[in-house]
Coordinates of C-alpha atoms and ligand atoms in Angstrom, one line a residue:
M121 CA 15.8 10.5 8.0
A122 CA 17.6 7.9 5.9
L123 CA 17.0 4.3 7.1
Q124 CA 17.9 0.9 5.8
F125 CA 15.1 -1.6 5.1
C126 CA 16.6 -4.9 3.9
N127 CA 19.2 -3.5 1.4
I128 CA 17.0 -0.5 0.5
K129 CA 17.5 3.1 1.6
V130 CA 14.1 4.5 2.8
Q131 CA 13.4 8.1 3.8
S132 CA 10.6 7.1 6.2
P133 CA 9.8 4.1 8.4
F134 CA 6.2 4.1 7.2
F135 CA 5.3 2.4 4.0
L136 CA 2.2 2.3 1.8
A137 CA 0.4 -1.0 2.1
P138 CA -0.5 -2.9 -1.1
M139 CA -4.2 -2.4 -1.9
A140 CA -6.0 -4.0 -4.9
A141 CA -7.6 -1.5 -7.2
I142 CA -6.1 1.4 -5.2
T143 CA -2.3 1.3 -5.3
A144 CA -1.9 2.0 -9.0
L145 CA 1.2 4.0 -10.2
P146 CA -0.3 7.5 -9.9
F147 CA -1.4 6.9 -6.3
R148 CA 1.9 5.3 -5.3
L149 CA 3.7 8.3 -6.7
M150 CA 1.4 10.7 -4.8
C151 CA 2.1 8.8 -1.6
R152 CA 5.9 8.8 -2.2
Q153 CA 5.7 12.6 -2.8
Q154 CA 3.8 12.8 0.6
G155 CA 6.6 10.9 2.3
A156 CA 5.9 7.2 2.2
G157 CA 9.2 5.4 2.7
L158 CA 8.3 2.6 0.3
V159 CA 5.3 1.8 -1.9
I160 CA 4.1 -1.6 -3.2
T161 CA 2.0 -2.5 -6.2
E162 CA -1.4 -4.0 -5.7
Q163 CA -1.4 -7.8 -5.7
I164 CA -0.6 -9.2 -9.2
N165 CA -1.4 -12.8 -10.2
A166 CA 1.9 -14.7 -10.7
T167 CA 0.2 -17.1 -13.1
Q168 CA -1.0 -14.3 -15.3
I169 CA 2.5 -12.7 -15.4
C170 CA 3.8 -16.1 -16.6
R171 CA 1.3 -15.9 -19.5
N172 CA 1.7 -12.2 -20.2
S173 CA 4.4 -9.9 -18.7
D174 CA 1.8 -7.1 -18.2
P175 CA -1.4 -9.0 -17.2
F176 CA -3.3 -5.7 -17.2
T177 CA -2.5 -4.9 -20.8
N178 CA -6.2 -4.2 -21.5
N179 CA -6.4 -1.8 -18.6
G180 CA -4.0 1.1 -18.9
F181 CA -4.8 2.3 -15.4
F182 CA -3.9 -0.9 -13.5
T183 CA -0.6 -1.8 -15.0
I184 CA 2.5 -3.4 -13.8
K185 CA 4.3 -0.3 -15.0
T186 CA 6.7 1.4 -12.7
I187 CA 8.9 4.5 -13.1
P188 CA 12.2 5.5 -11.4
D189 CA 10.5 8.5 -9.6
E190 CA 8.5 6.1 -7.4
K191 CA 11.5 4.2 -6.1
P192 CA 11.8 2.4 -3.8
V193 CA 8.9 0.3 -4.9
G194 CA 8.0 -3.4 -4.4
V195 CA 5.9 -5.7 -6.5
Q196 CA 3.4 -7.9 -4.7
L197 CA 2.5 -11.3 -6.2
F198 CA -0.2 -13.7 -5.4
G199 CA -0.6 -17.3 -6.3
T200 CA 0.0 -20.9 -5.1
D201 CA 2.7 -22.4 -7.3
K202 CA 6.3 -21.8 -6.3
Q203 CA 7.6 -22.3 -9.9
E204 CA 5.1 -19.7 -11.2
F205 CA 6.2 -17.2 -8.5
A206 CA 9.8 -17.7 -9.4
R207 CA 9.1 -17.4 -13.2
A208 CA 7.0 -14.2 -12.5
V209 CA 9.9 -12.7 -10.6
E210 CA 12.3 -13.6 -13.4
I211 CA 10.0 -11.7 -15.8
V212 CA 9.1 -8.6 -13.7
G213 CA 11.4 -8.6 -10.6
K214 CA 14.3 -6.6 -12.1
D215 CA 12.1 -3.5 -12.4
F216 CA 11.3 -3.4 -8.7
D217 CA 13.4 -3.0 -5.5
L218 CA 11.7 -5.7 -3.6
V219 CA 9.4 -8.7 -4.0
N220 CA 6.5 -9.3 -1.7
I221 CA 4.4 -12.5 -1.4
N222 CA 0.7 -12.0 -0.6
C223 CA -0.2 -14.3 2.3
G224 CA -2.7 -11.9 3.8
C225 CA -5.6 -11.3 1.4
P226 CA -8.8 -12.9 2.9
S227 CA -11.0 -12.3 -0.1
H228 CA -12.8 -15.2 -1.8
K229 CA -11.1 -14.7 -5.1
E230 CA -7.7 -15.6 -3.6
V231 CA -8.7 -17.9 -0.7
S232 CA -10.8 -20.2 -3.0
I233 CA -7.7 -21.1 -5.0
G234 CA -5.6 -21.5 -1.9
A235 CA -3.8 -18.2 -2.3
G236 CA -3.5 -15.1 -0.1
A237 CA -4.3 -15.7 3.5
A238 CA -5.2 -19.3 2.8
L239 CA -1.5 -20.0 2.4
L240 CA -1.2 -19.5 6.1
R241 CA -2.8 -22.9 6.5
E242 CA 0.3 -24.3 4.7
P243 CA 3.3 -22.5 6.1
Q244 CA 5.7 -25.0 4.5
K245 CA 4.3 -24.0 1.1
I246 CA 5.1 -20.3 1.8
A247 CA 8.6 -21.3 2.8
G248 CA 9.0 -23.2 -0.5
I249 CA 7.8 -20.1 -2.4
V250 CA 10.3 -17.9 -0.6
E251 CA 13.1 -20.4 -1.4
A252 CA 12.1 -20.7 -5.1
I253 CA 12.1 -16.9 -5.5
K254 CA 15.4 -16.5 -3.6
G255 CA 16.8 -18.8 -6.2
V256 CA 16.1 -16.4 -9.1
T257 CA 16.6 -12.9 -7.7
D258 CA 19.0 -10.9 -5.6
R259 CA 16.1 -8.5 -4.6
P260 CA 14.9 -8.8 -1.0
V261 CA 12.1 -11.4 -0.8
T262 CA 9.4 -10.4 1.8
V263 CA 6.1 -11.9 2.9
K264 CA 3.0 -10.0 3.8
M265 CA 0.9 -12.0 6.2
R266 CA -1.7 -12.0 8.9
L267 CA -1.4 -13.7 12.3
G268 CA -2.7 -17.0 11.0
W269 CA -5.7 -18.3 9.1
S270 CA -8.1 -18.9 12.0
G271 CA -6.0 -18.7 15.1
N272 CA -2.6 -17.2 15.7
N273 CA 0.5 -19.1 14.7
S274 CA 2.4 -16.1 13.5
V275 CA 5.6 -16.7 15.6
K276 CA 5.9 -20.3 14.2
I277 CA 5.3 -19.1 10.6
A278 CA 7.7 -16.2 11.0
K279 CA 10.5 -18.4 12.3
L280 CA 10.0 -20.9 9.5
L281 CA 10.1 -18.1 6.9
E282 CA 13.2 -16.6 8.4
R283 CA 14.9 -20.0 8.1
A284 CA 13.8 -20.2 4.5
G285 CA 15.6 -16.9 3.7
C286 CA 12.8 -14.4 3.9
D287 CA 14.2 -10.9 4.2
A288 CA 11.4 -9.2 6.0
I289 CA 7.8 -9.8 7.2
M290 CA 5.0 -7.4 6.9
L291 CA 2.5 -8.4 9.5
H292 CA -1.2 -7.3 9.7
G293 CA -2.3 -8.0 13.2
R294 CA -5.5 -9.9 12.4
S295 CA -6.2 -13.5 11.3
G296 CA -7.5 -14.3 7.9
E297 CA -10.9 -15.3 9.2
Q298 CA -11.2 -12.0 11.0
K299 CA -10.9 -10.1 7.7
Y300 CA -11.2 -6.5 8.9
T301 CA -13.3 -7.0 12.0
G302 CA -12.2 -6.2 15.6
K303 CA -8.9 -4.4 16.3
A304 CA -5.5 -5.3 15.0
D305 CA -3.5 -7.1 17.7
W306 CA -0.3 -5.2 18.1
G307 CA 0.7 -7.4 21.1
S308 CA 1.0 -10.4 18.8
I309 CA 3.0 -8.3 16.3
K310 CA 5.4 -7.6 19.2
R311 CA 5.9 -11.3 19.9
V312 CA 6.9 -11.9 16.2
V313 CA 9.3 -8.9 16.4
E314 CA 10.9 -10.5 19.4
A315 CA 11.1 -14.0 17.8
V316 CA 12.9 -13.2 14.6
S317 CA 15.9 -11.1 13.7
I318 CA 14.7 -10.0 10.2
P319 CA 12.7 -6.7 10.0
V320 CA 9.0 -6.9 10.8
V321 CA 6.8 -4.2 9.4
A322 CA 3.9 -3.6 11.8
N323 CA 0.5 -3.1 10.1
G324 CA -3.1 -2.6 11.1
D325 CA -5.3 0.4 12.2
V326 CA -2.7 3.2 11.9
K327 CA -4.8 6.3 11.2
C328 CA -2.7 9.3 12.4
G329 CA 0.8 10.3 13.5
R330 CA 0.1 9.3 17.1
D331 CA -1.0 5.8 16.0
A332 CA 2.2 5.5 14.0
E333 CA 4.3 6.3 17.1
E334 CA 2.3 3.9 19.2
I335 CA 2.4 1.0 16.8
L336 CA 6.2 1.2 16.8
G337 CA 6.4 1.7 20.5
Q338 CA 4.0 -1.1 21.4
T339 CA 5.4 -3.7 18.9
G340 CA 9.1 -2.8 19.0
A341 CA 9.0 -2.8 15.1
R342 CA 11.2 -0.3 13.3
F343 CA 8.8 0.0 10.4
G344 CA 5.1 0.4 9.9
M345 CA 2.6 0.2 7.1
V346 CA -0.6 2.2 6.3
G347 CA -3.4 1.0 4.1
R348 CA -7.0 2.2 4.5
A349 CA -6.1 5.5 6.1
A350 CA -4.0 6.5 3.1
M351 CA -6.8 5.7 0.6
A352 CA -8.6 9.0 1.3
N353 CA -5.6 10.7 2.8
P354 CA -2.2 10.3 1.1
F355 CA -1.2 13.2 3.3
I356 CA -1.0 10.8 6.2
F357 CA 2.6 10.0 5.4
R358 CA 3.6 13.7 5.8
E359 CA 1.5 13.8 9.0
I360 CA 3.3 10.7 10.4
N361 CA 6.8 11.9 9.4
E362 CA 6.2 15.3 11.0
W363 CA 5.0 13.6 14.2
I364 CA 7.5 10.9 14.7
G365 CA 10.4 12.9 13.2
R366 CA 9.9 16.3 14.7
G367 CA 7.0 16.0 17.2
V368 CA 5.0 18.4 15.1
E369 CA 1.2 17.9 14.7
W370 CA 0.6 18.6 11.1
K371 CA -2.7 18.2 9.2
P372 CA -3.3 19.4 5.7
T373 CA -5.3 22.6 5.4
P374 CA -8.4 22.6 3.2
A375 CA -6.4 24.5 0.6
E376 CA -3.6 21.8 0.7
K377 CA -6.2 19.1 0.3
V378 CA -7.6 20.7 -2.8
G379 CA -4.0 21.3 -4.0
G380 CA -3.4 17.6 -3.4
F381 CA -6.1 16.7 -5.8
F382 CA -4.6 19.0 -8.5
D383 CA -1.1 17.4 -7.8
Y384 CA -2.7 14.0 -8.3
L385 CA -4.3 15.1 -11.5
A386 CA -1.0 16.5 -12.8
I387 CA 0.7 13.1 -12.0
C388 CA -2.1 11.3 -14.0
E389 CA -1.7 13.6 -16.9
R390 CA 2.1 13.3 -17.0
L391 CA 1.8 9.5 -17.0
E392 CA -1.1 9.6 -19.5
M393 CA -3.1 7.6 -16.9
V394 CA -6.2 9.8 -16.7
K395 CA -9.4 8.0 -15.7
L396 CA -12.6 9.9 -15.0
T397 CA -14.0 7.5 -12.4
D398 CA -10.8 7.4 -10.5
L399 CA -10.4 11.2 -10.5
K400 CA -13.9 11.7 -9.3
I401 CA -13.3 9.3 -6.4
K402 CA -10.1 11.0 -5.5
A403 CA -11.7 14.5 -5.8
V404 CA -14.3 13.5 -3.2
Q405 CA -11.9 11.5 -1.0
F406 CA -9.0 14.0 -0.9
T407 CA -11.4 16.9 0.0
K408 CA -13.3 15.0 2.7
G409 CA -14.1 17.2 5.7
I410 CA -14.0 20.5 3.7
D411 CA -17.2 22.5 4.0
F412 CA -18.3 22.5 0.3
T413 CA -20.9 25.0 -0.8
K414 CA -23.9 23.2 -2.2
P415 CA -23.5 24.3 -5.8
T416 CA -19.8 23.2 -5.8
R417 CA -20.8 19.7 -4.4
V418 CA -23.5 19.4 -7.0
K419 CA -21.1 20.4 -9.7
L420 CA -18.5 17.8 -8.6
Q421 CA -21.0 15.0 -8.2
G422 CA -22.5 15.7 -11.6
A423 CA -19.1 16.2 -13.4
K424 CA -19.0 14.1 -16.6
S425 CA -15.5 15.1 -17.7
I426 CA -12.1 15.9 -16.3
D427 CA -12.8 19.6 -17.0
G428 CA -16.0 19.3 -15.0
I429 CA -14.1 18.1 -11.9
R430 CA -11.3 20.7 -12.5
D431 CA -14.0 23.4 -12.6
A432 CA -15.7 22.3 -9.5
L433 CA -12.5 22.1 -7.4
G434 CA -11.3 25.3 -9.0
D435 CA -14.4 27.0 -7.8
L436 CA -13.8 25.6 -4.3
R437 CA -10.2 26.8 -4.4
D438 CA -11.3 30.3 -5.5
S439 CA -13.9 30.5 -2.8
M440 CA -11.3 29.6 -0.2
E441 CA -8.9 32.3 -1.5
R442 CA -11.7 34.8 -1.2
N443 CA -12.5 33.9 2.4
Ligands
LIG664 C1 -9.3 -2.1 -0.6 C2 -8.2 -2.9 0.0 C3 -7.4 -3.7 -0.8 C4 -6.4 -4.5 -0.3 N1 -5.6 -5.2 -1.2 C5 -4.5 -5.9 -0.7 C6 -3.6 -6.5 -1.6 O1 -3.7 -6.4 -2.8 N2 -2.6 -7.2 -1.0 C7 -2.4 -7.3 0.4 O2 -1.4 -7.9 0.8 N3 -3.2 -6.6 1.2 C8 -4.2 -5.9 0.7 N4 -5.0 -5.2 1.6 C9 -4.7 -5.2 3.0 C10 -3.8 -4.0 3.4 O3 -2.6 -4.0 2.7 C11 -3.6 -3.9 4.9 O4 -2.9 -5.0 5.3 C12 -4.9 -3.8 5.7 O5 -5.8 -2.9 5.1 C13 -4.6 -3.4 7.1 O6 -3.9 -2.2 7.2 P1 -4.8 -0.8 7.6 O7 -5.4 -1.0 8.9 O8 -3.7 0.3 7.6 O9 -5.8 -0.6 6.5 C14 -6.1 -4.5 1.1 C15 -6.9 -3.7 1.9 C16 -7.9 -2.9 1.4 C17 -8.7 -2.1 2.3

């Protein structure tokens, strides 16, 4: 299923949402392999890029590095100063297919400096950032936002951004103040879809293939985005694609979940991005719902090396093959 999102060819209408400390390169690759149409880096501080083109230099795991295999991939920036955004895009933008401005993060670190969702209190400022970035790149410039800071002024903001040259809006159906409470308001996303002619990517609370179909149906959006549900289950993209593409209800088998961990490990090894704590988290998350025998669970929880994790999940795989 080849679709066009902005000027980018995507194989699926469902994208991986940017998630700080989650959407590092190995995880993005895994999600692309499982069928995500587009992936986006975690948020990266535009000011820090201006000072150092890889602001994560001291941390080989979270890095601005990208590789051709993960394309199409977007880079998400956060900040407040339009000149810094533009400069950051001049430095790193050419490596990515799309630029995304974070106007959705409600956490204290961003909001206290007026960045992330706090920018929704100053829509003109976001428009200025879009214009400044458009002036230095030919890549699509997109905004990831919430419905508003405290209330809902999403239609007004979206129209303003469209006039400023924004190429697409990724819209999480909650306000900044709501953080992650309550339910995402898909009806409000629909009103934005109807108000602008640029693509709107509908986001919030998609947890399975049926949700994916419903969010597109209820909002009229042609694209959707998955965050939290992908964290423990990168297979969700395959599940969504099977459901919306072929009407097939697909879920990974326990053996496929374990296999998914070994695929992830192989990606990390190939990229030389192996990190014990990350692998342990992924081993537990990817195999959620599998009936572990107690000795295997104890072995996994107590693993102090990559080989320890490999052994524990190898045991699990062997026991599945025997049964
Ligand atoms: C751990 C975590 C980190 C996140 N980091 C970012 C981020 O860096 N940039 C951003 O725009 N949104 C971030 N988000 C928000 C997600 O991109 C997404 O909009 C939100 O989780 C709603 O989608 P969901 O219901 O599919 O999870 C983050 C969410 C989570 C749970």
